[in-house]
Each structure stands twice: as C-alpha cells, then as structure tokens.
Tab-separated table of C-alpha atoms in Angstrom:
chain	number	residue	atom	x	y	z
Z	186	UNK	CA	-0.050	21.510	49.892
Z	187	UNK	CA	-0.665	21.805	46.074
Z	188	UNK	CA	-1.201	18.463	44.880
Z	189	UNK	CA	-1.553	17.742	40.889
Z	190	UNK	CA	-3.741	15.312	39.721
Z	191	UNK	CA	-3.128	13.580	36.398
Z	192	UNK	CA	-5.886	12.420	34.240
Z	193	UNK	CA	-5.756	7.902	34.401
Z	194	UNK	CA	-7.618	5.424	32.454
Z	195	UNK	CA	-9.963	2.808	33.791
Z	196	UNK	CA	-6.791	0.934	34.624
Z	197	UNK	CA	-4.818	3.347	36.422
Z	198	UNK	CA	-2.456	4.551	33.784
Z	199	UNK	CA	-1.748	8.311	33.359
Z	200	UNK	CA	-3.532	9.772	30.392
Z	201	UNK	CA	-4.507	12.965	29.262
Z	202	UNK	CA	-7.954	13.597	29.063
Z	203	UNK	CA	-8.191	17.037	27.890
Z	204	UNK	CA	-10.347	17.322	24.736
Z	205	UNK	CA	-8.119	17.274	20.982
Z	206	UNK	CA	-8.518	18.716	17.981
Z	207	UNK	CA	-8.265	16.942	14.671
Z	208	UNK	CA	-4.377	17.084	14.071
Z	209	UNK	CA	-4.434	15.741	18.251
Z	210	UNK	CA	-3.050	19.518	19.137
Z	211	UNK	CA	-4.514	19.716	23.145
Z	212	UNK	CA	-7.861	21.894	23.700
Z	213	UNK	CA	-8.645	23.571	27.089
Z	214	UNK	CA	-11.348	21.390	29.122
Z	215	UNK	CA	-14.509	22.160	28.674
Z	216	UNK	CA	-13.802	22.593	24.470
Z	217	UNK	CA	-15.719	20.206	21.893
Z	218	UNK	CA	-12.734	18.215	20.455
Z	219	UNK	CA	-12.666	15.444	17.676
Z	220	UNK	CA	-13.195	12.173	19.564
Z	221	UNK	CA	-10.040	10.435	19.663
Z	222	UNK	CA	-9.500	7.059	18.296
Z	223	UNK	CA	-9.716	4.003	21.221
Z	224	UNK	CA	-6.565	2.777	21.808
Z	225	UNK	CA	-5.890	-1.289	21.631
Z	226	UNK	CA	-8.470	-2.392	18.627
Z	227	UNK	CA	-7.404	-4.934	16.957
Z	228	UNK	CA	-8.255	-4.821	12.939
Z	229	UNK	CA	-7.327	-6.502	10.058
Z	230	UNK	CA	-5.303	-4.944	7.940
Z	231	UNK	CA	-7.922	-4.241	5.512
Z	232	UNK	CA	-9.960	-2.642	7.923
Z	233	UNK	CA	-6.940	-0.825	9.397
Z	234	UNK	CA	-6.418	0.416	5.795
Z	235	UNK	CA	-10.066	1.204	5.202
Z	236	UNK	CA	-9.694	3.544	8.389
Z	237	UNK	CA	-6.774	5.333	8.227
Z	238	UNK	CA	-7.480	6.611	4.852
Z	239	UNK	CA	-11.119	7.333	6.129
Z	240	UNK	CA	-9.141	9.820	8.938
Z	241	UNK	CA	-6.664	10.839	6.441
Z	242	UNK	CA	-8.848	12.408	4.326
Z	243	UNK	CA	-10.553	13.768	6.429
Z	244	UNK	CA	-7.270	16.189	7.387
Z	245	UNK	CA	-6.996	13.932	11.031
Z	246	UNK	CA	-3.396	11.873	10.306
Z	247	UNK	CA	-2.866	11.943	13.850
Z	248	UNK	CA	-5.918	10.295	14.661
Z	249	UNK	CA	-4.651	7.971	11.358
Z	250	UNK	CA	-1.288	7.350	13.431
Z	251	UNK	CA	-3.318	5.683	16.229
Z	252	UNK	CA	-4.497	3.286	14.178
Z	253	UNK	CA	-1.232	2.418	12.558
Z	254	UNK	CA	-0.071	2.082	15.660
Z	255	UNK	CA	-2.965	-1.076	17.087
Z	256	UNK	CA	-1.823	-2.254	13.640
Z	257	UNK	CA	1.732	-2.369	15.075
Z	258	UNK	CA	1.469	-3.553	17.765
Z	259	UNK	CA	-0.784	-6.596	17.176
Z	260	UNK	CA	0.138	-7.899	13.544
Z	261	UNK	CA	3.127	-10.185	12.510
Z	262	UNK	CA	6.327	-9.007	13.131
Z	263	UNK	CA	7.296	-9.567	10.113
Z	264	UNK	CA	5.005	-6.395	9.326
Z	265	UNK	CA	5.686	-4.510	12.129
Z	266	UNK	CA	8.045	-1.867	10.168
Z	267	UNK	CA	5.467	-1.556	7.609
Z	268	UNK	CA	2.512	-0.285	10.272
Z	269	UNK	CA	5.215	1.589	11.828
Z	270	UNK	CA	6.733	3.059	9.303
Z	271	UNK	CA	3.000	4.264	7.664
Z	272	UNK	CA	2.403	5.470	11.589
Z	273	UNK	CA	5.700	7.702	11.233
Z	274	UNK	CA	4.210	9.394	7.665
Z	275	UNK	CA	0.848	10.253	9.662
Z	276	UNK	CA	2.956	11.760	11.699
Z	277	UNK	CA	5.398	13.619	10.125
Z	278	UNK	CA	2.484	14.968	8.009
Z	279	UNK	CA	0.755	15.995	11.602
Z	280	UNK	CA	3.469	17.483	12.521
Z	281	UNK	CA	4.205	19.304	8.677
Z	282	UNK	CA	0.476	21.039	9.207
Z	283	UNK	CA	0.922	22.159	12.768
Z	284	UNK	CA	3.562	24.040	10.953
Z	285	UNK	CA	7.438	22.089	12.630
Z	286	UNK	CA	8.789	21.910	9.023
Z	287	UNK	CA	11.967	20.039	10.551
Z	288	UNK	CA	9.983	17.583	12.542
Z	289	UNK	CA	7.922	16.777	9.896
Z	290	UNK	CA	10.381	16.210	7.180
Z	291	UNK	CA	11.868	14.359	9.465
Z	292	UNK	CA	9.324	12.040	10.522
Z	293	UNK	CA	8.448	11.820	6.691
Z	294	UNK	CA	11.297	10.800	5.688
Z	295	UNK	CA	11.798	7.954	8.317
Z	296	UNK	CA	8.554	6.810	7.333
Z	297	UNK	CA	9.675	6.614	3.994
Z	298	UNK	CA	12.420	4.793	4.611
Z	299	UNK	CA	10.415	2.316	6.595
Z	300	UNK	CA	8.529	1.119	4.340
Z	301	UNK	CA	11.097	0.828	1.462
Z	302	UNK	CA	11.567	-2.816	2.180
Z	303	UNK	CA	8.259	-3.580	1.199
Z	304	UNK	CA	8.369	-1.931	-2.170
Z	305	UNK	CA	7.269	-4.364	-4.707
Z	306	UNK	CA	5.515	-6.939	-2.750
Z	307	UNK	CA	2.975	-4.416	-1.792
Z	308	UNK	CA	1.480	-6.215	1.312
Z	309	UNK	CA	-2.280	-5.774	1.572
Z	310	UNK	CA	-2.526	-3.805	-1.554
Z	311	UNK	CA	-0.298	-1.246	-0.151
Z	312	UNK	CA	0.822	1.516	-2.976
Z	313	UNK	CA	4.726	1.200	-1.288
Z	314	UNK	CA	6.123	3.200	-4.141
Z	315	UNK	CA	3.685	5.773	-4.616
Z	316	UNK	CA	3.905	6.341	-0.664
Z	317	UNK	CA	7.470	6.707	-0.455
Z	318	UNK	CA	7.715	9.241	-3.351
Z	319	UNK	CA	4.686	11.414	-2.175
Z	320	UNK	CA	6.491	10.791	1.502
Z	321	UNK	CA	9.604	12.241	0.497
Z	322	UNK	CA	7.995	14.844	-2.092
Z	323	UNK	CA	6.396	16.565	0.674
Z	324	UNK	CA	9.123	16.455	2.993
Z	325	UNK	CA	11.006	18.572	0.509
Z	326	UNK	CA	8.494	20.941	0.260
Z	327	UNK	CA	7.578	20.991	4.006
Z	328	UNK	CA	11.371	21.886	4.119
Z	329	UNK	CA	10.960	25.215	2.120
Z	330	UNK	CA	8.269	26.544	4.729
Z	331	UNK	CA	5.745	25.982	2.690
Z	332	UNK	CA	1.922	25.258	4.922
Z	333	UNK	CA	0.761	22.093	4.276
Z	334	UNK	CA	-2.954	21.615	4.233
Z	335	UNK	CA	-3.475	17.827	6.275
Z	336	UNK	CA	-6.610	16.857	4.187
Z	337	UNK	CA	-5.787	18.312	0.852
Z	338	UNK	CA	-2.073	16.168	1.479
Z	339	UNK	CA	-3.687	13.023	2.058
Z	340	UNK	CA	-2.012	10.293	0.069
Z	341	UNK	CA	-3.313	7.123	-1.059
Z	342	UNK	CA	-2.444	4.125	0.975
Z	343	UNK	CA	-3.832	1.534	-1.572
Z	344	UNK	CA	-2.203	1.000	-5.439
C-alpha cells in the first residue's frame, strides 16, 4: 500500500513544510529557503506596518501578505477590509513577479478596490491614495507582459 503523508503542525493541521523561496514559490526539501513568517502574531498596526514594508522591500510581498493577513484576522472589523485588501496587493504583486500577469492584475486591482473606502481618513498613517494609484498603475502594466521586479515595485504603505 502507498500511503502519503502530509506535512501537520504541532496541532495536527495539514501544512506544507517544504522549504520557500522569497516570493513563497515551493523549494524541493532539503533546499535553504527564506524562513517563512509565523502564522497567528498578533501586532499592532504600527508594527504590522513597520513589517510588511520591512518584507516588501526586501522583494518578499508574499511573506508581506502573511502579515496582513494576522492583521486581518485579529484587528477591528471595522478594519478588516483594509488589512485585507493591503493582503490582496502583496499578493497580486507576488503573483505579477512570478510572472501570472492576469492573476496579478487581478489581485491588484481587488486590492485596490479594497481599500478605496478608506481613502481620506488614512487609518494608521496609511498612504490610501497613493496605494490605490500605484495598485492599479502596475496592474496596467503587469497587463502588457511587462516583468515586474518584487523589490524594485515595492510601494509605500505610509503617507
């Protein structure tokens, strides 16, 4: 009998353990990979902030996504578009340098669109209308085939 065996956490839950690279693409075992962010960590959003961009600039938005994410999940509710919509531009900019234009855009875009709401209160210090243009700017672009460069794309999350 062939039995697979999926990788689990300490908890039991299924989880991949195979090492990453910095835009999360899967390595063989055995491969030095970025280390991944822990999942669950509870910031404020300052320090959520200070991190993301940190990852971000260093050309790692997926690992940036995970953080938006435990911002997601544990603020307000009231700002629970706003982490997830920031989560969906990490993405869609992951996604835009592993080279799916369409996903990308895509994700981009819906990002974008996310966060719109919040243009003009600018929660946290968040620059809301410069991330929505540069959102949408390079979904354009990512939409003409051009490569997209993670850390050289890296916007600015703070006005």
């Amino acid at each position: 009998m062939n039995e697979t065996r999926r990788d689990r956490d300490t908890e039991g839950r299924a989880r991949n353990a195979r090492p990453r690279d910095g835009l999360g693409r899967p390595l063989p075992y055995g491969t030095p990979g970025v280390e991944r962010q822990p999942e669950g960590v509870v910031r404020t959003p300052r320090e959520t902030l200070r991190e993301a961009q940190r990852l971000l600039d260093a050309g790692m938005p997926f690992h940036a996504h995970e953080v938006f994410e435990d911002a997601w999940k544990s603020g307000p509710q009231s700002e629970r578009e706003l982490w997830r919509g920031l989560a969906q531009m990490a993405v869609g900019l992951t996604h835009a340098a592993r080279g799916n234009t369409a996903g990308g855009a895509r994700l981009l875009r819906r990002g974008a669109g996310a966060i719109s709401p919040y243009a003009g209160a600018g929660p946290h210090g968040i620059a809301i209308d410069g991330l929505t243009e540069w959102a949408r700017e390079l979904a354009g672009r990512v939409e003409t085939g051009r490569t997209v460069e993670a850390g050289a794309e890296a916007p600015r999350l703070l006005g």
